[in-house]
Short mmCIF file of N, CA and C in Angstrom, two decimals:
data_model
loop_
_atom_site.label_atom_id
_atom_site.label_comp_id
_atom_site.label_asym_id
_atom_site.label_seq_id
_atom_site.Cartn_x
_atom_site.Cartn_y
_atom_site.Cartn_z
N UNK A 190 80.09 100.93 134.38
CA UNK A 190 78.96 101.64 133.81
C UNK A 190 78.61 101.05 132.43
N UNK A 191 79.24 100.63 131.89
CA UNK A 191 79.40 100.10 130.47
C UNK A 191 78.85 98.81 130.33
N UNK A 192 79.05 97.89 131.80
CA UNK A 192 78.49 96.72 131.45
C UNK A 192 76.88 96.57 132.01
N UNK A 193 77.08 98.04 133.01
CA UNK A 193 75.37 97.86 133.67
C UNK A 193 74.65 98.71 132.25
N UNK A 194 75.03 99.51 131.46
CA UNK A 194 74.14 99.74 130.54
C UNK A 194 74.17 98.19 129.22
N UNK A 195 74.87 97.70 129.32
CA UNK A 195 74.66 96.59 128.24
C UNK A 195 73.55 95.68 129.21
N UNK A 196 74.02 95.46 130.03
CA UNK A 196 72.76 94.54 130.50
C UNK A 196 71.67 95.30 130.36
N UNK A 197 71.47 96.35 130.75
CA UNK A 197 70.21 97.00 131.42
C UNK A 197 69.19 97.65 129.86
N UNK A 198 69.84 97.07 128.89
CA UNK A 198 69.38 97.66 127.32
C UNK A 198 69.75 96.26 126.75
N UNK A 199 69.67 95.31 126.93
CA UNK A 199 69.97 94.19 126.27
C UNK A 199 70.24 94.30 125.25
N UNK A 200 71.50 94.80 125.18
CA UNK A 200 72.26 95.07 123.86
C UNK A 200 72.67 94.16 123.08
N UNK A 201 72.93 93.08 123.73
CA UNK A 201 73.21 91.61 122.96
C UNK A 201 71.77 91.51 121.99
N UNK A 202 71.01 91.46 122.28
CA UNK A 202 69.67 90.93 122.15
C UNK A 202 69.27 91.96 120.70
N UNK A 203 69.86 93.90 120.47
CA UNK A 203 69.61 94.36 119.48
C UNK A 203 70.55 94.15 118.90
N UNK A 204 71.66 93.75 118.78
CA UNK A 204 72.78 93.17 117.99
C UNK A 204 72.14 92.49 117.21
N UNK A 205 72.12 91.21 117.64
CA UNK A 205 71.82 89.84 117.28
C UNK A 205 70.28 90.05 116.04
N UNK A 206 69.80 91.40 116.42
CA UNK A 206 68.03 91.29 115.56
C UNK A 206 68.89 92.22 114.60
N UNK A 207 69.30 93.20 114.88
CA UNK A 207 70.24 94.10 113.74
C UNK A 207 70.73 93.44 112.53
N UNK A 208 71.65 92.66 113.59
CA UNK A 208 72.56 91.57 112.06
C UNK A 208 71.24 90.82 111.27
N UNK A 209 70.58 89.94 112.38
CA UNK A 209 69.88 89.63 111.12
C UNK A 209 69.07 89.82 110.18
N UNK A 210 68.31 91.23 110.86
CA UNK A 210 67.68 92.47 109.90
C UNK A 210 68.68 92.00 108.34
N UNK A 211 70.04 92.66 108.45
CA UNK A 211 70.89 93.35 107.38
C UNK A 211 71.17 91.90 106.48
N UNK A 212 71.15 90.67 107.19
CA UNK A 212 71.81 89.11 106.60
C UNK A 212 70.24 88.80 105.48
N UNK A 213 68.83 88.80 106.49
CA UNK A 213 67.58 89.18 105.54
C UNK A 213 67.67 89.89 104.40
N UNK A 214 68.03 91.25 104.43
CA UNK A 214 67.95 91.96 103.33
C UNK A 214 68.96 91.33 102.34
N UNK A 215 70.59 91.32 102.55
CA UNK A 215 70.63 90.44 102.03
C UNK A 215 70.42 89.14 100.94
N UNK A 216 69.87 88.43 101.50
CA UNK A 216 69.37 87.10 100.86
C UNK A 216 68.21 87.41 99.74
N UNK A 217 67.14 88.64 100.95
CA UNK A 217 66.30 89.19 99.53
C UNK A 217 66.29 89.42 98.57
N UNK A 218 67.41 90.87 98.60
CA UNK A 218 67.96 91.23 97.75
C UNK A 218 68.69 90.81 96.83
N UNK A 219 69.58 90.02 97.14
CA UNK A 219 70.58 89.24 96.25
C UNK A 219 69.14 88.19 95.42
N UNK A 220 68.31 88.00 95.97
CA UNK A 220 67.37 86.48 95.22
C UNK A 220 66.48 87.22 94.17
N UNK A 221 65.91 88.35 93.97
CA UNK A 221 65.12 89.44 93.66
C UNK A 221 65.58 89.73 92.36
N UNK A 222 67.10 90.18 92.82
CA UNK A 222 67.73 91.19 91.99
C UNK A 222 68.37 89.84 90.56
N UNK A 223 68.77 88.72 91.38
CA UNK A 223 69.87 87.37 90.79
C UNK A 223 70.99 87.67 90.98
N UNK A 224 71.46 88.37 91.84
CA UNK A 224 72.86 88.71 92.05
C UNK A 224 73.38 87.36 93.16
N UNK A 225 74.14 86.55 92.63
CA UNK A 225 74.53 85.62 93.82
C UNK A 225 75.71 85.68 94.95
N UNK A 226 75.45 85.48 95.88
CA UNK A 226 76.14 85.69 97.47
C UNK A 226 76.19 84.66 98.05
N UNK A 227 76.97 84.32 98.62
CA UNK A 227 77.34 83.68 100.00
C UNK A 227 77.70 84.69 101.51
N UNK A 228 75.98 84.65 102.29
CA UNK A 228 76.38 84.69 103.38
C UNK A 228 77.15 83.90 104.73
N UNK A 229 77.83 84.62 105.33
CA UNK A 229 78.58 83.61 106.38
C UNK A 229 78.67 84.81 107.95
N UNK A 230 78.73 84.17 109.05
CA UNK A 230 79.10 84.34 110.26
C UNK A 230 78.11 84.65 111.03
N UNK A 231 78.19 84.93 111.84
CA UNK A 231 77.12 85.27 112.84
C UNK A 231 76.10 86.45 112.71
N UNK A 232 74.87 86.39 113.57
CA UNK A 232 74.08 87.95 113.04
C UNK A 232 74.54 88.84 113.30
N UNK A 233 75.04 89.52 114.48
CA UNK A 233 75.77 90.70 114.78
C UNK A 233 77.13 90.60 113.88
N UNK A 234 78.08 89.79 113.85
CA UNK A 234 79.23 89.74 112.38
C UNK A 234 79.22 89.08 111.66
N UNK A 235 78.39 89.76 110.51
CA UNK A 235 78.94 88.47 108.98
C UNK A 235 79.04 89.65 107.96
N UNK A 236 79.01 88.70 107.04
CA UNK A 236 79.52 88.80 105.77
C UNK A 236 79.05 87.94 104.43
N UNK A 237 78.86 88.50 103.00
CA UNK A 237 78.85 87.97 102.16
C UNK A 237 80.11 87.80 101.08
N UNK A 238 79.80 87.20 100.16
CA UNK A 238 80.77 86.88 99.14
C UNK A 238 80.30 86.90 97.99
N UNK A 239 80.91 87.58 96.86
CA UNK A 239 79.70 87.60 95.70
C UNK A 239 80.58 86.17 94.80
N UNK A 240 79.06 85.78 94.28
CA UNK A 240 79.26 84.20 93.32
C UNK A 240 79.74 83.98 92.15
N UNK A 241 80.97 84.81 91.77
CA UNK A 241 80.88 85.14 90.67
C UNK A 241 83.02 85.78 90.19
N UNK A 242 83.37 85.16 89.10
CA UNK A 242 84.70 85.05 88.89
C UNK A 242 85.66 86.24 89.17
N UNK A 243 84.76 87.36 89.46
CA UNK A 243 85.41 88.72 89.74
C UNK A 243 84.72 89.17 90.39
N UNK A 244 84.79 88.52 92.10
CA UNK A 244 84.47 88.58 93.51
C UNK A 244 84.62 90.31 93.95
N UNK A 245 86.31 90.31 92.98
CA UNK A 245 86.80 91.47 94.37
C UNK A 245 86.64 93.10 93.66
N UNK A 246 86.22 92.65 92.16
CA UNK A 246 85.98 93.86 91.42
C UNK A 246 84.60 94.28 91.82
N UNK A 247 83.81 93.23 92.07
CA UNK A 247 82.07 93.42 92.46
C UNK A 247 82.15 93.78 93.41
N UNK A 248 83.38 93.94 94.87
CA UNK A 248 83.05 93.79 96.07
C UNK A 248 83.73 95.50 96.10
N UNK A 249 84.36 96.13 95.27
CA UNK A 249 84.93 97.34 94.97
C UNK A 249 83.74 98.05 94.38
N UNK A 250 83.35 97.49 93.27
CA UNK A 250 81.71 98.29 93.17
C UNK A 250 80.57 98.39 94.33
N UNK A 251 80.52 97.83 94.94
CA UNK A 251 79.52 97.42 95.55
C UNK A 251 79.82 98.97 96.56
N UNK A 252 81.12 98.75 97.40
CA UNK A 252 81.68 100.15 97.88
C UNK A 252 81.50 101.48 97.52
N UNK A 253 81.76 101.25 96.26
CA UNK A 253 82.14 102.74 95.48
C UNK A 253 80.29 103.03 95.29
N UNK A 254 79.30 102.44 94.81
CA UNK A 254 78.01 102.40 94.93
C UNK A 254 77.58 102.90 95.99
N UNK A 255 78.17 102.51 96.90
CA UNK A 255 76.95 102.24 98.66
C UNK A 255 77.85 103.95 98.89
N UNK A 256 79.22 104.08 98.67
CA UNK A 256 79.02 105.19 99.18
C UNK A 256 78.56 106.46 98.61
N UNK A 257 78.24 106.19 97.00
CA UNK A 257 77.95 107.31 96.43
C UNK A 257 76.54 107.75 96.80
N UNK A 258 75.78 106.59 97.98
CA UNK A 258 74.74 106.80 98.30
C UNK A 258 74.73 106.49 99.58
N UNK A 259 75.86 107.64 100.62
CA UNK A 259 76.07 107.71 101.62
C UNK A 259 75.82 107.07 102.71
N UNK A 260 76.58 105.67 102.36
CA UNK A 260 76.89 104.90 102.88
C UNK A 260 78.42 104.05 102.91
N UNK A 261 79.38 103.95 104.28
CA UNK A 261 80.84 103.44 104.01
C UNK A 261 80.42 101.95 104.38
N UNK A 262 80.27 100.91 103.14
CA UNK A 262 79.87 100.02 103.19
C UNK A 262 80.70 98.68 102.36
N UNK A 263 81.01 97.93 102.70
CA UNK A 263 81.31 97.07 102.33
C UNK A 263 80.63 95.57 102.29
N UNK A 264 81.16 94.37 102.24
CA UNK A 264 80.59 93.26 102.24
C UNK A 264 80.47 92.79 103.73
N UNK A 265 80.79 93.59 104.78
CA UNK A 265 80.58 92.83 105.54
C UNK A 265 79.61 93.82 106.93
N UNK A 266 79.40 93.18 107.79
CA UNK A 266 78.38 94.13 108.31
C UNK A 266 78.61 93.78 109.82
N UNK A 267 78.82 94.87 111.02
CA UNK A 267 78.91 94.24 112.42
C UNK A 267 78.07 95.56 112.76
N UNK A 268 77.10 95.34 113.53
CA UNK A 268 75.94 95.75 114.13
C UNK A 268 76.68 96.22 115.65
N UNK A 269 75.65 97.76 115.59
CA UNK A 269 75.97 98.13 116.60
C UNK A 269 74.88 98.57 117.38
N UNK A 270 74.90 99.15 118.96
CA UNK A 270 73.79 99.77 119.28
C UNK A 270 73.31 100.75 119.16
N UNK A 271 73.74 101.38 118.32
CA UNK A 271 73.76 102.82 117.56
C UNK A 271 72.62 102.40 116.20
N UNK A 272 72.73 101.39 115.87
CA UNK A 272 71.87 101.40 114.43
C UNK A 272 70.35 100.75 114.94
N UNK A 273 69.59 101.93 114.19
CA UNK A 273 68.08 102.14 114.18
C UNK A 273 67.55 101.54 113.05
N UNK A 274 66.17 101.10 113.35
CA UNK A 274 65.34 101.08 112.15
C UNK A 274 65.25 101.93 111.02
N UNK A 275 65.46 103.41 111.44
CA UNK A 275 66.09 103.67 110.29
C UNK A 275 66.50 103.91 109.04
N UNK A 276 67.99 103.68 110.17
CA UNK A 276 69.02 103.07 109.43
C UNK A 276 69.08 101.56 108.34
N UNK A 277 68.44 100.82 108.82
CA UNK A 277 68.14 99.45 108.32
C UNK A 277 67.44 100.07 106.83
N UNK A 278 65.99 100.89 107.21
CA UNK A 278 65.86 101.26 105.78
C UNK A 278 66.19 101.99 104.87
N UNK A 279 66.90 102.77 105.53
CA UNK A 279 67.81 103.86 104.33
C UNK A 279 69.00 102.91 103.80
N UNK A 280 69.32 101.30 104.63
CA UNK A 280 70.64 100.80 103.98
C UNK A 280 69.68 99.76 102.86
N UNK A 281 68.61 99.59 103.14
CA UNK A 281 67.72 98.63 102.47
C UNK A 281 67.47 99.08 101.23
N UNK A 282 67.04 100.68 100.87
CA UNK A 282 66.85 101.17 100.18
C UNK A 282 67.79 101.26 99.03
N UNK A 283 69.40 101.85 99.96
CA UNK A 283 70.39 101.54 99.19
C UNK A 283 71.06 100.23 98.59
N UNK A 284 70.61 99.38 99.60
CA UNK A 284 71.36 97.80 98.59
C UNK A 284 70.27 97.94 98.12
N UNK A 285 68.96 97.73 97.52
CA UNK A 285 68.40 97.41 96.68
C UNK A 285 69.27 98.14 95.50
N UNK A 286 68.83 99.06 95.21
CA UNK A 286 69.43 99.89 94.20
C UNK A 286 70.89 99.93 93.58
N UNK A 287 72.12 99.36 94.62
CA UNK A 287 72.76 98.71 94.58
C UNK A 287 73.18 97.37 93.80
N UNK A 288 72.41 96.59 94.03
CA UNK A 288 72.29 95.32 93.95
C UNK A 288 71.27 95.22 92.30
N UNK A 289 70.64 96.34 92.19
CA UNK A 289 69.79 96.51 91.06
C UNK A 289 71.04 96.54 89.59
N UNK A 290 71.95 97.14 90.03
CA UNK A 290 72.56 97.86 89.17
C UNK A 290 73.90 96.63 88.42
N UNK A 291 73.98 96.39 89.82
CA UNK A 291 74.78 94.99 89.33
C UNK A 291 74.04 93.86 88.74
N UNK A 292 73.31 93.82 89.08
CA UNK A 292 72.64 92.85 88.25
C UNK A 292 72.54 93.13 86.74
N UNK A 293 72.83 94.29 86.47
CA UNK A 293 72.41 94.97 85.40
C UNK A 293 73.59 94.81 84.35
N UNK A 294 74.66 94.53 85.05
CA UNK A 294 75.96 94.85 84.62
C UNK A 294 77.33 94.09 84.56
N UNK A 295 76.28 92.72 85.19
CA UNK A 295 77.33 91.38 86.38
C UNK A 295 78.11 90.94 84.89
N UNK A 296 77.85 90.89 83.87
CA UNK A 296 78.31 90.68 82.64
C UNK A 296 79.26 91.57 82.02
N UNK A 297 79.23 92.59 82.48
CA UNK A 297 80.08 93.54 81.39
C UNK A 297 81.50 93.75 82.26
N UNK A 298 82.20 94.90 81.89
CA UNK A 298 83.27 94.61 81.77
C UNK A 298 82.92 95.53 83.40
N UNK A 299 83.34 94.96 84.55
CA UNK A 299 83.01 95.75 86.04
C UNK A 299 84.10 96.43 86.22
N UNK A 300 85.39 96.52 85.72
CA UNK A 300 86.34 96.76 85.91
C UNK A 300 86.23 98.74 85.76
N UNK A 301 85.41 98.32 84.28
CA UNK A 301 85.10 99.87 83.76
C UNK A 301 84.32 100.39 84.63
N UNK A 302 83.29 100.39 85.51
CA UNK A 302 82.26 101.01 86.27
C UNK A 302 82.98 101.68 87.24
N UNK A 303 84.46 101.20 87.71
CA UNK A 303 85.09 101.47 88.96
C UNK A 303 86.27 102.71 89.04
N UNK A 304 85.95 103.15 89.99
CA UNK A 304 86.45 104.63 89.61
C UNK A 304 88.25 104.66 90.55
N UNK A 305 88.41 103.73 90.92
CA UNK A 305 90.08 103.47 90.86
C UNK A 305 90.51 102.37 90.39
N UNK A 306 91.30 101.91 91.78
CA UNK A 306 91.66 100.17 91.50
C UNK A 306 91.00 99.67 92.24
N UNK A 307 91.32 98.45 91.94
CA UNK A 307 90.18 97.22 92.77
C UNK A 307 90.93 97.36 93.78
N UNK A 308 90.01 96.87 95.29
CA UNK A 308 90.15 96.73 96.33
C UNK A 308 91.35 95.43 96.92
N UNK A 309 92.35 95.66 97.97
CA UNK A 309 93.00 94.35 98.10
C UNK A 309 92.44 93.44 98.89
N UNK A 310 92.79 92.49 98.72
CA UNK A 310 91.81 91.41 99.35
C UNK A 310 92.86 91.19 100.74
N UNK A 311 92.12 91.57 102.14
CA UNK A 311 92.79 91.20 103.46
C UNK A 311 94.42 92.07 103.07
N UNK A 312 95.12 91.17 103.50
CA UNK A 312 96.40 92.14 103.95
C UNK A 312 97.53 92.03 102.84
N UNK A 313 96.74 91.82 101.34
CA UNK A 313 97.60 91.53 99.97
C UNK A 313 98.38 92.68 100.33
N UNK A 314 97.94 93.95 99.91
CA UNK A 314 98.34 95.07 99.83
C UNK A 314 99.96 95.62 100.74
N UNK A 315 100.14 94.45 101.97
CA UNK A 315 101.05 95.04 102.70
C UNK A 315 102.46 93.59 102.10
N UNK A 316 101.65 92.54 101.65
CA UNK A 316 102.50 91.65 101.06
C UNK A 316 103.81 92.11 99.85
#
């Protein structure tokens, strides 16, 4: 049943426009705002990287931001068939504003903006 509804809704097909909806905004956003990124991976899974010497403190703000504006968001994004247009603009809305703020701030001390500790990067934390 699972694979006759993926075919029969070409679910591959809203994946693939999803991700690159969110990889667009993205690039916008980050070029708009001057916040620099490196996107990477595919449209339905990627990810960015922020350009900048304290990657993982920005990538902890960026979190603590997106969700104070109810969103559990991180740097990376895998598209599902669940996400609507939307959704795309209520997350659009929020990285802008997001992305506004850092820009605002990519200089100062990010450490202070963050309301714990920085995030571990992959599986430091169990090291």
């Amino acid at each position: 049943a699972t694979i006759s509804k993926f075919i029969d809704n070409d679910v591959h097909e809203h994946l693939k426009e999803v991700g690159r909806q969110v990889k667009n905004l993205w690039v916008e956003t980050a070029e708009s705002t001057g916040v620099g990124v490196n996107i990477s991976g595919i449209d339905p899974l990627s990810h960015f990287d922020f350009q900048h010497n304290q990657q993982q403190a920005l990538k902890t703000l960026f979190t603590q931001l997106m969700l104070k504006k109810g969103f559990l968001a991180t740097n990376s994004f895998y598209a599902t068939y669940a996400h609507t247009d939307d959704h795309i603009k209520l997350y659009k809305t929020a990285l802008e504003e997001t992305f506004t703020f850092l820009s605002k701030h990519i200089d100062d001390d990010i450490e202070s903006f963050i309301d714990g500790p920085i995030a571990h990067n992959g599986f430091e934390r169990l090291a």
